[in-house]
Amino acid sequence: MTSVTGIKIAIERVCVGLYVRLPLSWSDHPFLLNQFKIKDEEQLKLIRGLNINYLYLIPEKSDCEPLPISAAKEARSPAIDDASPEMDKLWQEKTNRIERLKNYKRQIQRCEKNYERSLAQLRSVVTKIKNRPVTAVEEADQLVDSMVEMLLSTEETALHLMNDRDDGESIYFHSLNVAVLAMMLAKAAKMNSHDIKIIGLGALFHDIGKLKIPTAITRKTDPLTDPELNYLKLHTKYGVELASLSDRFPDEALPILEQHHELIDGSGYPQGLKGDDINPYAKLVAVVNAYDNLCHPQNPKKQRTPFSALSFLFKKHKEQYHPEYLNLFVKMMGVYPPGSVVQLSNQQLGMVISVNSNKLLFPNILLYDPSVPSNEAPILDLEHSDMKIERAIPPNKLPDKVYNYLNPRVRVSYYFDPNS
């Protein structure tokens, strides 16, 4: 019977086509992963050069049976010693990968700090908007300025999945998410820094009107009654009123607050505007807002994965959103946005944790590897791998051990970081 870690077999029985796990820590062998399918005789020789007596077979992922005991010794390939050019090459590749991983983790740490700082600034803005609106808008202006500077500092921008610490104040996470993604989309649309800043401010304040809606409505998970829904829809009007308390809030950003629920087919609110009657900035923010609302609906049971949310928007509702912005958003996020749980071509499971705006086909993936502690889980850079993503998997379909290891986010939060 196969265990979680595989069946122990003698090294002499190993052959090409077997999916194996090495009985070594990741730092004690030159291969990029602890478990993999043996693809050729050269790789087989390298495994035997590790001077191990056994390894673990994972039958369900293998293409063949291990060699029979009687034929194993005769079929054994000559081992390659530790000093061989092939082994040296593998070790060099792994060393380079370790260095890239260290750089990546430093990048993530920097990104996390910027994200936490932005959340703290946004909390300050929200608490001041009613009583000190001028100060609130000035602080928001400074926050967006710093984000624009970061976003435009290089051509390549990585979008990272952030650790979620939901404290019940979803307006902060949602507003910052929409601002981050809307500004990235504006950059992808080749807008100038002024336009990106206006979109950033409008997106940051787009739901501010919900502060005037009772929490019994904004946090209700059951379907809203018609009167409750009508009350909730007033947040667009209230948002404009709150932002207008400060003469520092740019008039150009006000339509975002008022029209981010308008849809180009006329089915949106508050005015049922169509097509070109909707403000261009609001059209852009509407795409991002719809995506984040699908990922974080009021009713958690209706929550969609990033992959599912993106697919749903594109396949079912593309007639409601500006086609250029929707297509660009899908392209920007990649087929598998950060937060997507995926299965790779070697059948290994993992979670997409970042995408690069210029290398969408090569995201970074946190791998499930039960032989490695979850806090040291390997991160695979697809750009430097011969693997590819085969499909997305809903987190609720994962075995408990995989779910607990990967820890898919209940709240999917993003922040960007320029690749220097």
Tab-separated table of C-alpha atoms in Angstrom:
chain	number	residue	atom	x	y	z
A	1	MET	CA	0.000	0.000	0.000
A	2	THR	CA	1.342	3.425	-0.982
A	3	SER	CA	2.074	5.797	1.875
A	4	VAL	CA	2.054	9.593	1.710
A	5	THR	CA	5.796	9.491	1.121
A	6	GLY	CA	5.923	6.505	-1.251
A	7	ILE	CA	7.183	2.909	-1.279
A	8	LYS	CA	10.775	2.254	-0.254
A	9	ILE	CA	12.735	0.410	-2.992
A	10	ALA	CA	16.412	-0.466	-3.467
A	11	ILE	CA	18.426	1.818	-5.716
A	12	GLU	CA	19.198	-1.159	-8.016
A	13	ARG	CA	15.521	-1.407	-8.994
A	14	VAL	CA	15.254	2.180	-10.191
A	15	CYS	CA	14.751	2.824	-13.907
A	16	VAL	CA	13.707	5.588	-16.324
A	17	GLY	CA	9.998	6.445	-16.052
A	18	LEU	CA	9.672	6.004	-12.285
A	19	TYR	CA	8.417	8.902	-10.195
A	20	VAL	CA	10.610	8.983	-7.099
A	21	ARG	CA	11.325	10.913	-3.926
A	22	LEU	CA	14.894	11.168	-2.711
A	23	PRO	CA	15.581	10.231	0.954
A	24	LEU	CA	17.720	13.344	1.385
A	25	SER	CA	17.154	16.914	2.476
A	26	TRP	CA	16.868	19.384	-0.380
A	27	SER	CA	20.340	20.805	0.284
A	28	ASP	CA	22.034	17.378	0.099
A	29	HIS	CA	21.411	16.643	-3.573
A	30	PRO	CA	21.830	18.628	-6.812
A	31	PHE	CA	18.312	18.189	-8.225
A	32	LEU	CA	15.913	21.131	-8.253
A	33	LEU	CA	13.146	19.153	-6.547
A	34	ASN	CA	13.018	16.380	-3.951
A	35	GLN	CA	10.586	14.372	-6.052
A	36	PHE	CA	10.402	13.981	-9.821
A	37	LYS	CA	10.038	11.523	-12.673
A	38	ILE	CA	13.319	10.051	-13.948
A	39	LYS	CA	13.421	11.175	-17.579
A	40	ASP	CA	16.554	9.562	-19.049
A	41	GLU	CA	19.608	7.350	-18.428
A	42	GLU	CA	21.834	10.333	-17.621
A	43	GLN	CA	19.524	11.394	-14.815
A	44	LEU	CA	19.472	7.791	-13.601
A	45	LYS	CA	23.273	7.766	-13.423
A	46	LEU	CA	23.241	11.023	-11.486
A	47	ILE	CA	20.823	9.563	-8.944
A	48	ARG	CA	23.116	6.578	-8.450
A	49	GLY	CA	25.996	8.983	-7.978
A	50	LEU	CA	24.351	10.191	-4.789
A	51	ASN	CA	25.562	7.052	-2.974
A	52	ILE	CA	22.184	6.172	-1.531
A	53	ASN	CA	20.928	2.618	-1.055
A	54	TYR	CA	17.239	3.268	-1.572
A	55	LEU	CA	14.637	5.867	-2.483
A	56	TYR	CA	10.855	6.135	-2.456
A	57	LEU	CA	8.658	5.157	-5.376
A	58	ILE	CA	5.338	6.906	-6.043
A	59	PRO	CA	3.549	4.328	-8.255
A	60	GLU	CA	0.519	6.397	-9.257
A	61	LYS	CA	2.765	9.012	-10.867
A	62	SER	CA	5.132	6.519	-12.547
A	63	ASP	CA	5.050	5.360	-16.165
A	64	CYS	CA	6.343	1.859	-15.421
A	65	GLU	CA	7.157	-0.717	-12.753
A	66	PRO	CA	10.559	-0.819	-10.992
A	67	LEU	CA	13.041	-3.398	-12.235
A	68	PRO	CA	12.489	-6.908	-10.863
A	69	ILE	CA	14.971	-7.854	-8.174
A	70	SER	CA	16.489	-10.604	-10.322
A	71	ALA	CA	17.297	-8.251	-13.201
A	72	ALA	CA	18.171	-5.163	-11.158
A	73	LYS	CA	21.881	-5.855	-10.645
A	74	GLU	CA	22.518	-6.765	-14.276
A	75	ALA	CA	20.651	-3.719	-15.607
A	76	ARG	CA	22.331	-1.275	-13.279
A	77	SER	CA	24.003	1.667	-15.012
A	78	PRO	CA	27.477	2.753	-13.956
A	79	ALA	CA	27.314	5.416	-11.269
A	80	ILE	CA	28.672	8.901	-11.723
A	81	ASP	CA	30.869	10.119	-8.913
A	82	ASP	CA	30.389	13.384	-7.054
A	83	ALA	CA	33.133	15.130	-9.016
A	84	SER	CA	31.703	14.383	-12.483
A	85	PRO	CA	31.071	17.298	-14.891
A	86	GLU	CA	27.371	16.346	-15.013
A	87	MET	CA	27.083	16.490	-11.233
A	88	ASP	CA	29.029	19.765	-11.105
A	89	LYS	CA	26.687	21.263	-13.671
A	90	LEU	CA	23.628	20.260	-11.671
A	91	TRP	CA	25.080	21.654	-8.460
A	92	GLN	CA	25.882	24.945	-10.215
A	93	GLU	CA	22.328	25.181	-11.538
A	94	LYS	CA	20.980	24.499	-8.071
A	95	THR	CA	23.303	27.070	-6.496
A	96	ASN	CA	22.044	29.645	-8.981
A	97	ARG	CA	18.485	28.685	-8.157
A	98	ILE	CA	19.114	29.017	-4.422
A	99	GLU	CA	20.492	32.507	-5.000
A	100	ARG	CA	17.460	33.456	-7.109
A	101	LEU	CA	15.223	32.096	-4.354
A	102	LYS	CA	17.009	34.188	-1.720
A	103	ASN	CA	16.580	37.291	-3.886
A	104	TYR	CA	12.930	36.446	-4.416
A	105	LYS	CA	12.300	36.042	-0.682
A	106	ARG	CA	13.975	39.389	-0.036
A	107	GLN	CA	11.713	40.891	-2.669
A	108	ILE	CA	8.647	39.377	-0.977
A	109	GLN	CA	9.719	40.725	2.421
A	110	ARG	CA	10.140	44.196	0.947
A	111	CYS	CA	6.749	43.905	-0.705
A	112	GLU	CA	5.105	42.748	2.542
A	113	LYS	CA	6.478	45.802	4.364
A	114	ASN	CA	5.168	48.152	1.689
A	115	TYR	CA	1.795	46.407	1.789
A	116	GLU	CA	1.502	46.666	5.591
A	117	ARG	CA	2.542	50.316	5.439
A	118	SER	CA	-0.107	51.036	2.798
A	119	LEU	CA	-2.790	49.261	4.841
A	120	ALA	CA	-1.875	51.325	7.909
A	121	GLN	CA	-2.038	54.543	5.874
A	122	LEU	CA	-5.403	53.535	4.432
A	123	ARG	CA	-6.798	52.861	7.912
A	124	SER	CA	-5.680	56.349	8.912
A	125	VAL	CA	-7.376	57.853	5.862
A	126	VAL	CA	-10.676	56.060	6.540
A	127	THR	CA	-10.785	57.096	10.204
A	128	LYS	CA	-10.250	60.769	9.271
A	129	ILE	CA	-12.472	61.082	6.200
A	130	LYS	CA	-15.554	62.322	8.121
A	131	ASN	CA	-13.997	64.640	10.693
A	132	ARG	CA	-10.761	65.693	9.012
A	133	PRO	CA	-11.407	65.248	5.270
A	134	VAL	CA	-8.610	67.559	4.124
A	135	THR	CA	-6.022	65.628	6.151
A	136	ALA	CA	-7.474	62.334	4.942
A	137	VAL	CA	-7.205	63.295	1.281
A	138	GLU	CA	-3.668	64.631	1.770
A	139	GLU	CA	-2.616	61.303	3.311
A	140	ALA	CA	-4.323	59.371	0.517
A	141	ASP	CA	-2.565	61.578	-2.015
A	142	GLN	CA	0.817	60.783	-0.459
A	143	LEU	CA	0.012	57.061	-0.401
A	144	VAL	CA	-0.964	56.995	-4.060
A	145	ASP	CA	2.058	59.119	-5.018
A	146	SER	CA	4.401	56.556	-3.440
A	147	MET	CA	2.567	53.702	-5.168
A	148	VAL	CA	2.769	55.423	-8.570
A	149	GLU	CA	6.484	56.027	-8.077
A	150	MET	CA	7.009	52.356	-7.240
A	151	LEU	CA	4.873	51.172	-10.123
A	152	LEU	CA	6.643	53.295	-12.725
A	153	SER	CA	10.194	52.819	-11.453
A	154	THR	CA	10.904	49.922	-13.847
A	155	GLU	CA	9.368	48.282	-16.905
A	156	GLU	CA	8.867	44.950	-15.146
A	157	THR	CA	6.486	44.772	-12.216
A	158	ALA	CA	5.782	41.652	-10.172
A	159	LEU	CA	2.385	41.110	-8.576
A	160	HIS	CA	2.645	39.159	-5.319
A	161	LEU	CA	0.151	37.298	-3.176
A	162	MET	CA	0.194	38.833	0.301
A	163	ASN	CA	-0.318	37.116	3.638
A	164	ASP	CA	-3.896	37.679	4.697
A	165	ARG	CA	-4.708	38.853	8.180
A	166	ASP	CA	-8.388	39.658	7.920
A	167	ASP	CA	-9.378	41.680	10.971
A	168	GLY	CA	-12.990	42.007	9.894
A	169	GLU	CA	-12.484	45.387	8.195
A	170	SER	CA	-12.809	44.167	4.618
A	171	ILE	CA	-13.111	47.712	3.253
A	172	TYR	CA	-9.361	48.196	3.769
A	173	PHE	CA	-8.328	45.016	1.974
A	174	HIS	CA	-10.840	45.448	-0.846
A	175	SER	CA	-10.026	49.126	-1.426
A	176	LEU	CA	-6.283	48.541	-1.439
A	177	ASN	CA	-6.662	45.490	-3.692
A	178	VAL	CA	-8.737	47.439	-6.201
A	179	ALA	CA	-6.303	50.365	-6.100
A	180	VAL	CA	-3.249	48.141	-6.638
A	181	LEU	CA	-4.801	46.186	-9.511
A	182	ALA	CA	-6.416	49.245	-11.117
A	183	MET	CA	-3.103	51.119	-11.150
A	184	MET	CA	-1.341	48.107	-12.660
A	185	LEU	CA	-4.068	47.880	-15.293
A	186	ALA	CA	-3.725	51.593	-16.051
A	187	LYS	CA	0.009	51.094	-16.495
A	188	ALA	CA	-0.637	48.104	-18.789
A	189	ALA	CA	-2.971	50.356	-20.801
A	190	LYS	CA	0.018	52.715	-21.199
A	191	MET	CA	-1.613	55.576	-19.317
A	192	ASN	CA	0.579	58.407	-18.047
A	193	SER	CA	1.464	59.005	-14.404
A	194	HIS	CA	-1.298	61.612	-13.960
A	195	ASP	CA	-4.002	59.215	-15.148
A	196	ILE	CA	-2.595	56.380	-13.022
A	197	LYS	CA	-2.665	58.606	-9.958
A	198	ILE	CA	-6.278	59.704	-10.575
A	199	ILE	CA	-7.307	56.062	-10.987
A	200	GLY	CA	-5.377	55.112	-7.848
A	201	LEU	CA	-7.104	57.793	-5.746
A	202	GLY	CA	-10.537	56.991	-7.145
A	203	ALA	CA	-10.038	53.255	-6.607
A	204	LEU	CA	-8.798	53.810	-3.055
A	205	PHE	CA	-11.967	55.812	-2.255
A	206	HIS	CA	-14.423	53.941	-4.509
A	207	ASP	CA	-16.271	52.246	-1.606
A	208	ILE	CA	-15.798	54.970	0.981
A	209	GLY	CA	-19.556	55.641	0.868
A	210	LYS	CA	-20.143	52.291	2.572
A	211	LEU	CA	-19.046	53.958	5.799
A	212	LYS	CA	-22.519	55.516	5.839
A	213	ILE	CA	-24.287	52.176	5.282
A	214	PRO	CA	-25.188	50.125	8.392
A	215	THR	CA	-22.815	47.201	8.953
A	216	ALA	CA	-25.897	44.992	9.297
A	217	ILE	CA	-26.196	45.440	5.540
A	218	THR	CA	-22.554	45.611	4.436
A	219	ARG	CA	-21.646	42.459	6.361
A	220	LYS	CA	-24.836	40.503	5.780
A	221	THR	CA	-24.145	37.088	4.262
A	222	ASP	CA	-27.753	36.156	3.483
A	223	PRO	CA	-29.367	37.663	0.349
A	224	LEU	CA	-30.285	41.317	0.820
A	225	THR	CA	-33.912	42.356	0.702
A	226	ASP	CA	-34.882	44.892	-1.989
A	227	PRO	CA	-34.869	47.801	0.493
A	228	GLU	CA	-31.471	46.702	1.833
A	229	LEU	CA	-30.070	46.411	-1.684
A	230	ASN	CA	-31.365	49.858	-2.576
A	231	TYR	CA	-29.758	51.230	0.580
A	232	LEU	CA	-26.429	49.565	-0.302
A	233	LYS	CA	-26.520	51.074	-3.789
A	234	LEU	CA	-26.550	54.532	-2.197
A	235	HIS	CA	-22.865	54.063	-1.323
A	236	THR	CA	-21.930	55.541	-4.710
A	237	LYS	CA	-23.803	58.773	-3.850
A	238	TYR	CA	-22.469	58.832	-0.288
A	239	GLY	CA	-18.944	58.261	-1.547
A	240	VAL	CA	-19.054	61.390	-3.704
A	241	GLU	CA	-20.445	63.366	-0.767
A	242	LEU	CA	-17.664	62.229	1.575
A	243	ALA	CA	-14.868	62.842	-0.944
A	244	SER	CA	-16.304	66.281	-1.718
A	245	LEU	CA	-15.866	67.335	1.909
A	246	SER	CA	-12.289	68.119	0.901
A	247	ASP	CA	-11.551	70.535	-1.914
A	248	ARG	CA	-8.263	68.654	-2.317
A	249	PHE	CA	-9.965	65.576	-3.792
A	250	PRO	CA	-9.604	65.856	-7.598
A	251	ASP	CA	-12.833	66.305	-9.552
A	252	GLU	CA	-11.461	63.900	-12.183
A	253	ALA	CA	-11.617	61.029	-9.676
A	254	LEU	CA	-15.207	61.614	-8.520
A	255	PRO	CA	-16.815	59.699	-11.427
A	256	ILE	CA	-14.967	56.572	-10.253
A	257	LEU	CA	-16.780	56.778	-6.910
A	258	GLU	CA	-20.116	57.385	-8.597
A	259	GLN	CA	-19.896	55.083	-11.636
A	260	HIS	CA	-17.798	52.039	-10.688
A	261	HIS	CA	-20.980	49.902	-10.758
A	262	GLU	CA	-22.155	51.190	-14.143
A	263	LEU	CA	-21.967	48.570	-16.932
A	264	ILE	CA	-21.584	49.279	-20.628
A	265	ASP	CA	-24.764	47.346	-21.502
A	266	GLY	CA	-26.795	49.680	-19.272
A	267	SER	CA	-27.556	47.106	-16.575
A	268	GLY	CA	-25.516	48.782	-13.852
A	269	TYR	CA	-26.302	51.476	-11.290
A	270	PRO	CA	-26.970	54.163	-10.077
A	271	GLN	CA	-28.010	55.672	-13.437
A	272	GLY	CA	-27.966	52.724	-15.841
A	273	LEU	CA	-25.436	54.477	-18.087
A	274	LYS	CA	-24.301	52.801	-21.297
A	275	GLY	CA	-21.101	52.652	-23.322
A	276	ASP	CA	-19.387	55.994	-23.863
A	277	ASP	CA	-21.631	57.708	-21.293
A	278	ILE	CA	-19.577	56.023	-18.578
A	279	ASN	CA	-16.370	57.727	-17.468
A	280	PRO	CA	-13.252	55.952	-18.880
A	281	TYR	CA	-11.583	55.779	-15.458
A	282	ALA	CA	-14.740	54.250	-13.973
A	283	LYS	CA	-14.854	51.638	-16.757
A	284	LEU	CA	-11.364	50.501	-15.813
A	285	VAL	CA	-12.035	50.369	-12.075
A	286	ALA	CA	-15.316	48.493	-12.718
A	287	VAL	CA	-13.385	45.537	-14.170
A	288	VAL	CA	-11.061	45.256	-11.180
A	289	ASN	CA	-13.845	45.856	-8.664
A	290	ALA	CA	-15.959	43.072	-10.191
A	291	TYR	CA	-13.006	40.655	-10.043
A	292	ASP	CA	-12.241	41.350	-6.387
A	293	ASN	CA	-15.917	41.146	-5.435
A	294	LEU	CA	-16.127	37.698	-7.051
A	295	CYS	CA	-13.110	36.607	-5.004
A	296	HIS	CA	-14.563	38.127	-1.797
A	297	PRO	CA	-18.375	38.209	-1.926
A	298	GLN	CA	-20.527	39.027	1.087
A	299	ASN	CA	-21.519	35.358	1.246
A	300	PRO	CA	-18.322	33.271	1.654
A	301	LYS	CA	-20.094	30.268	0.104
A	302	LYS	CA	-20.168	32.117	-3.213
A	303	GLN	CA	-16.449	32.878	-3.146
A	304	ARG	CA	-14.579	32.128	-6.363
A	305	THR	CA	-10.914	31.312	-6.803
A	306	PRO	CA	-8.833	33.894	-8.716
A	307	PHE	CA	-8.738	31.569	-11.735
A	308	SER	CA	-12.507	30.990	-11.594
A	309	ALA	CA	-13.294	34.687	-11.077
A	310	LEU	CA	-11.238	35.699	-14.083
A	311	SER	CA	-12.777	32.973	-16.255
A	312	PHE	CA	-16.287	33.871	-15.093
A	313	LEU	CA	-15.854	37.550	-15.956
A	314	PHE	CA	-14.418	36.825	-19.381
A	315	LYS	CA	-16.810	34.046	-20.416
A	316	LYS	CA	-20.084	35.152	-18.822
A	317	HIS	CA	-19.985	38.926	-18.455
A	318	LYS	CA	-17.619	40.377	-21.050
A	319	GLU	CA	-20.503	42.288	-22.701
A	320	GLN	CA	-20.830	44.320	-19.490
A	321	TYR	CA	-17.251	45.585	-19.284
A	322	HIS	CA	-14.991	47.605	-21.515
A	323	PRO	CA	-13.485	44.956	-23.826
A	324	GLU	CA	-9.993	46.489	-23.988
A	325	TYR	CA	-9.709	46.776	-20.206
A	326	LEU	CA	-11.151	43.307	-19.594
A	327	ASN	CA	-8.830	41.657	-22.139
A	328	LEU	CA	-5.854	43.565	-20.771
A	329	PHE	CA	-6.758	42.614	-17.214
A	330	VAL	CA	-6.901	38.908	-18.116
A	331	LYS	CA	-3.546	39.241	-19.838
A	332	MET	CA	-2.044	41.184	-16.920
A	333	MET	CA	-3.158	38.691	-14.273
A	334	GLY	CA	-2.060	35.701	-16.327
A	335	VAL	CA	-4.179	32.639	-16.960
A	336	TYR	CA	-3.523	31.587	-13.356
A	337	PRO	CA	-3.536	34.684	-11.083
A	338	PRO	CA	-1.705	34.681	-7.734
A	339	GLY	CA	-3.702	32.615	-5.267
A	340	SER	CA	-4.579	29.935	-7.823
A	341	VAL	CA	-3.952	26.342	-6.745
A	342	VAL	CA	-2.545	24.413	-9.709
A	343	GLN	CA	-1.376	21.010	-10.848
A	344	LEU	CA	1.904	20.882	-12.768
A	345	SER	CA	2.892	18.669	-15.670
A	346	ASN	CA	4.719	16.357	-13.237
A	347	GLN	CA	1.410	16.054	-11.304
A	348	GLN	CA	2.800	17.990	-8.342
A	349	LEU	CA	0.479	20.505	-6.657
A	350	GLY	CA	1.282	24.085	-5.781
A	351	MET	CA	-0.055	27.621	-5.391
A	352	VAL	CA	0.785	30.563	-7.646
A	353	ILE	CA	2.262	33.251	-5.417
A	354	SER	CA	3.449	35.841	-7.936
A	355	VAL	CA	3.372	36.765	-11.607
A	356	ASN	CA	5.629	39.053	-13.577
A	357	SER	CA	3.957	41.537	-15.928
A	358	ASN	CA	6.442	40.701	-18.698
A	359	LYS	CA	6.656	36.937	-18.065
A	360	LEU	CA	3.055	35.875	-17.553
A	361	LEU	CA	3.627	32.274	-18.583
A	362	PHE	CA	6.255	31.813	-15.887
A	363	PRO	CA	4.788	32.512	-12.435
A	364	ASN	CA	6.414	31.532	-9.160
A	365	ILE	CA	4.738	28.562	-7.487
A	366	LEU	CA	4.853	27.410	-3.874
A	367	LEU	CA	5.102	23.620	-4.151
A	368	TYR	CA	3.496	20.961	-2.006
A	369	ASP	CA	6.282	18.661	-0.876
A	370	PRO	CA	5.493	16.591	2.242
A	371	SER	CA	9.188	15.816	2.704
A	372	VAL	CA	9.894	19.507	3.356
A	373	PRO	CA	8.437	21.538	6.272
A	374	SER	CA	5.731	23.917	5.020
A	375	ASN	CA	7.653	26.988	6.225
A	376	GLU	CA	10.543	25.886	4.005
A	377	ALA	CA	8.384	24.848	1.046
A	378	PRO	CA	10.217	25.022	-2.274
A	379	ILE	CA	9.297	27.838	-4.650
A	380	LEU	CA	9.433	26.911	-8.324
A	381	ASP	CA	10.234	29.560	-10.920
A	382	LEU	CA	8.605	28.167	-14.067
A	383	GLU	CA	10.902	30.265	-16.244
A	384	HIS	CA	13.834	28.109	-15.107
A	385	SER	CA	11.964	24.810	-15.179
A	386	ASP	CA	10.899	22.279	-17.778
A	387	MET	CA	7.452	22.039	-16.171
A	388	LYS	CA	4.224	23.829	-16.982
A	389	ILE	CA	0.819	24.332	-15.380
A	390	GLU	CA	-1.771	21.787	-16.500
A	391	ARG	CA	-4.877	22.954	-14.657
A	392	ALA	CA	-6.303	24.901	-11.747
A	393	ILE	CA	-7.812	23.074	-8.772
A	394	PRO	CA	-10.470	24.481	-6.415
A	395	PRO	CA	-8.934	24.594	-2.913
A	396	ASN	CA	-11.951	22.762	-1.461
A	397	LYS	CA	-11.092	19.776	-3.664
A	398	LEU	CA	-7.632	19.400	-2.125
A	399	PRO	CA	-6.850	16.641	0.370
A	400	ASP	CA	-6.631	18.056	3.905
A	401	LYS	CA	-2.876	17.510	4.126
A	402	VAL	CA	-2.283	19.484	0.915
A	403	TYR	CA	-4.726	22.237	1.889
A	404	ASN	CA	-3.097	22.700	5.295
A	405	TYR	CA	0.368	22.739	3.729
A	406	LEU	CA	-0.334	25.275	0.976
A	407	ASN	CA	-2.751	27.258	3.157
A	408	PRO	CA	-4.774	28.796	0.311
A	409	ARG	CA	-5.822	32.309	1.251
A	410	VAL	CA	-9.401	32.913	2.265
A	411	ARG	CA	-8.755	36.545	1.393
A	412	VAL	CA	-6.610	37.029	-1.702
A	413	SER	CA	-4.645	40.253	-1.312
A	414	TYR	CA	-2.121	41.637	-3.788
A	415	TYR	CA	0.694	44.129	-3.868
A	416	PHE	CA	3.232	44.983	-6.511
A	417	ASP	CA	6.980	45.280	-6.448
A	418	PRO	CA	9.242	46.476	-9.253
A	419	ASN	CA	11.895	43.972	-10.308
A	420	SER	CA	15.222	45.708	-10.033
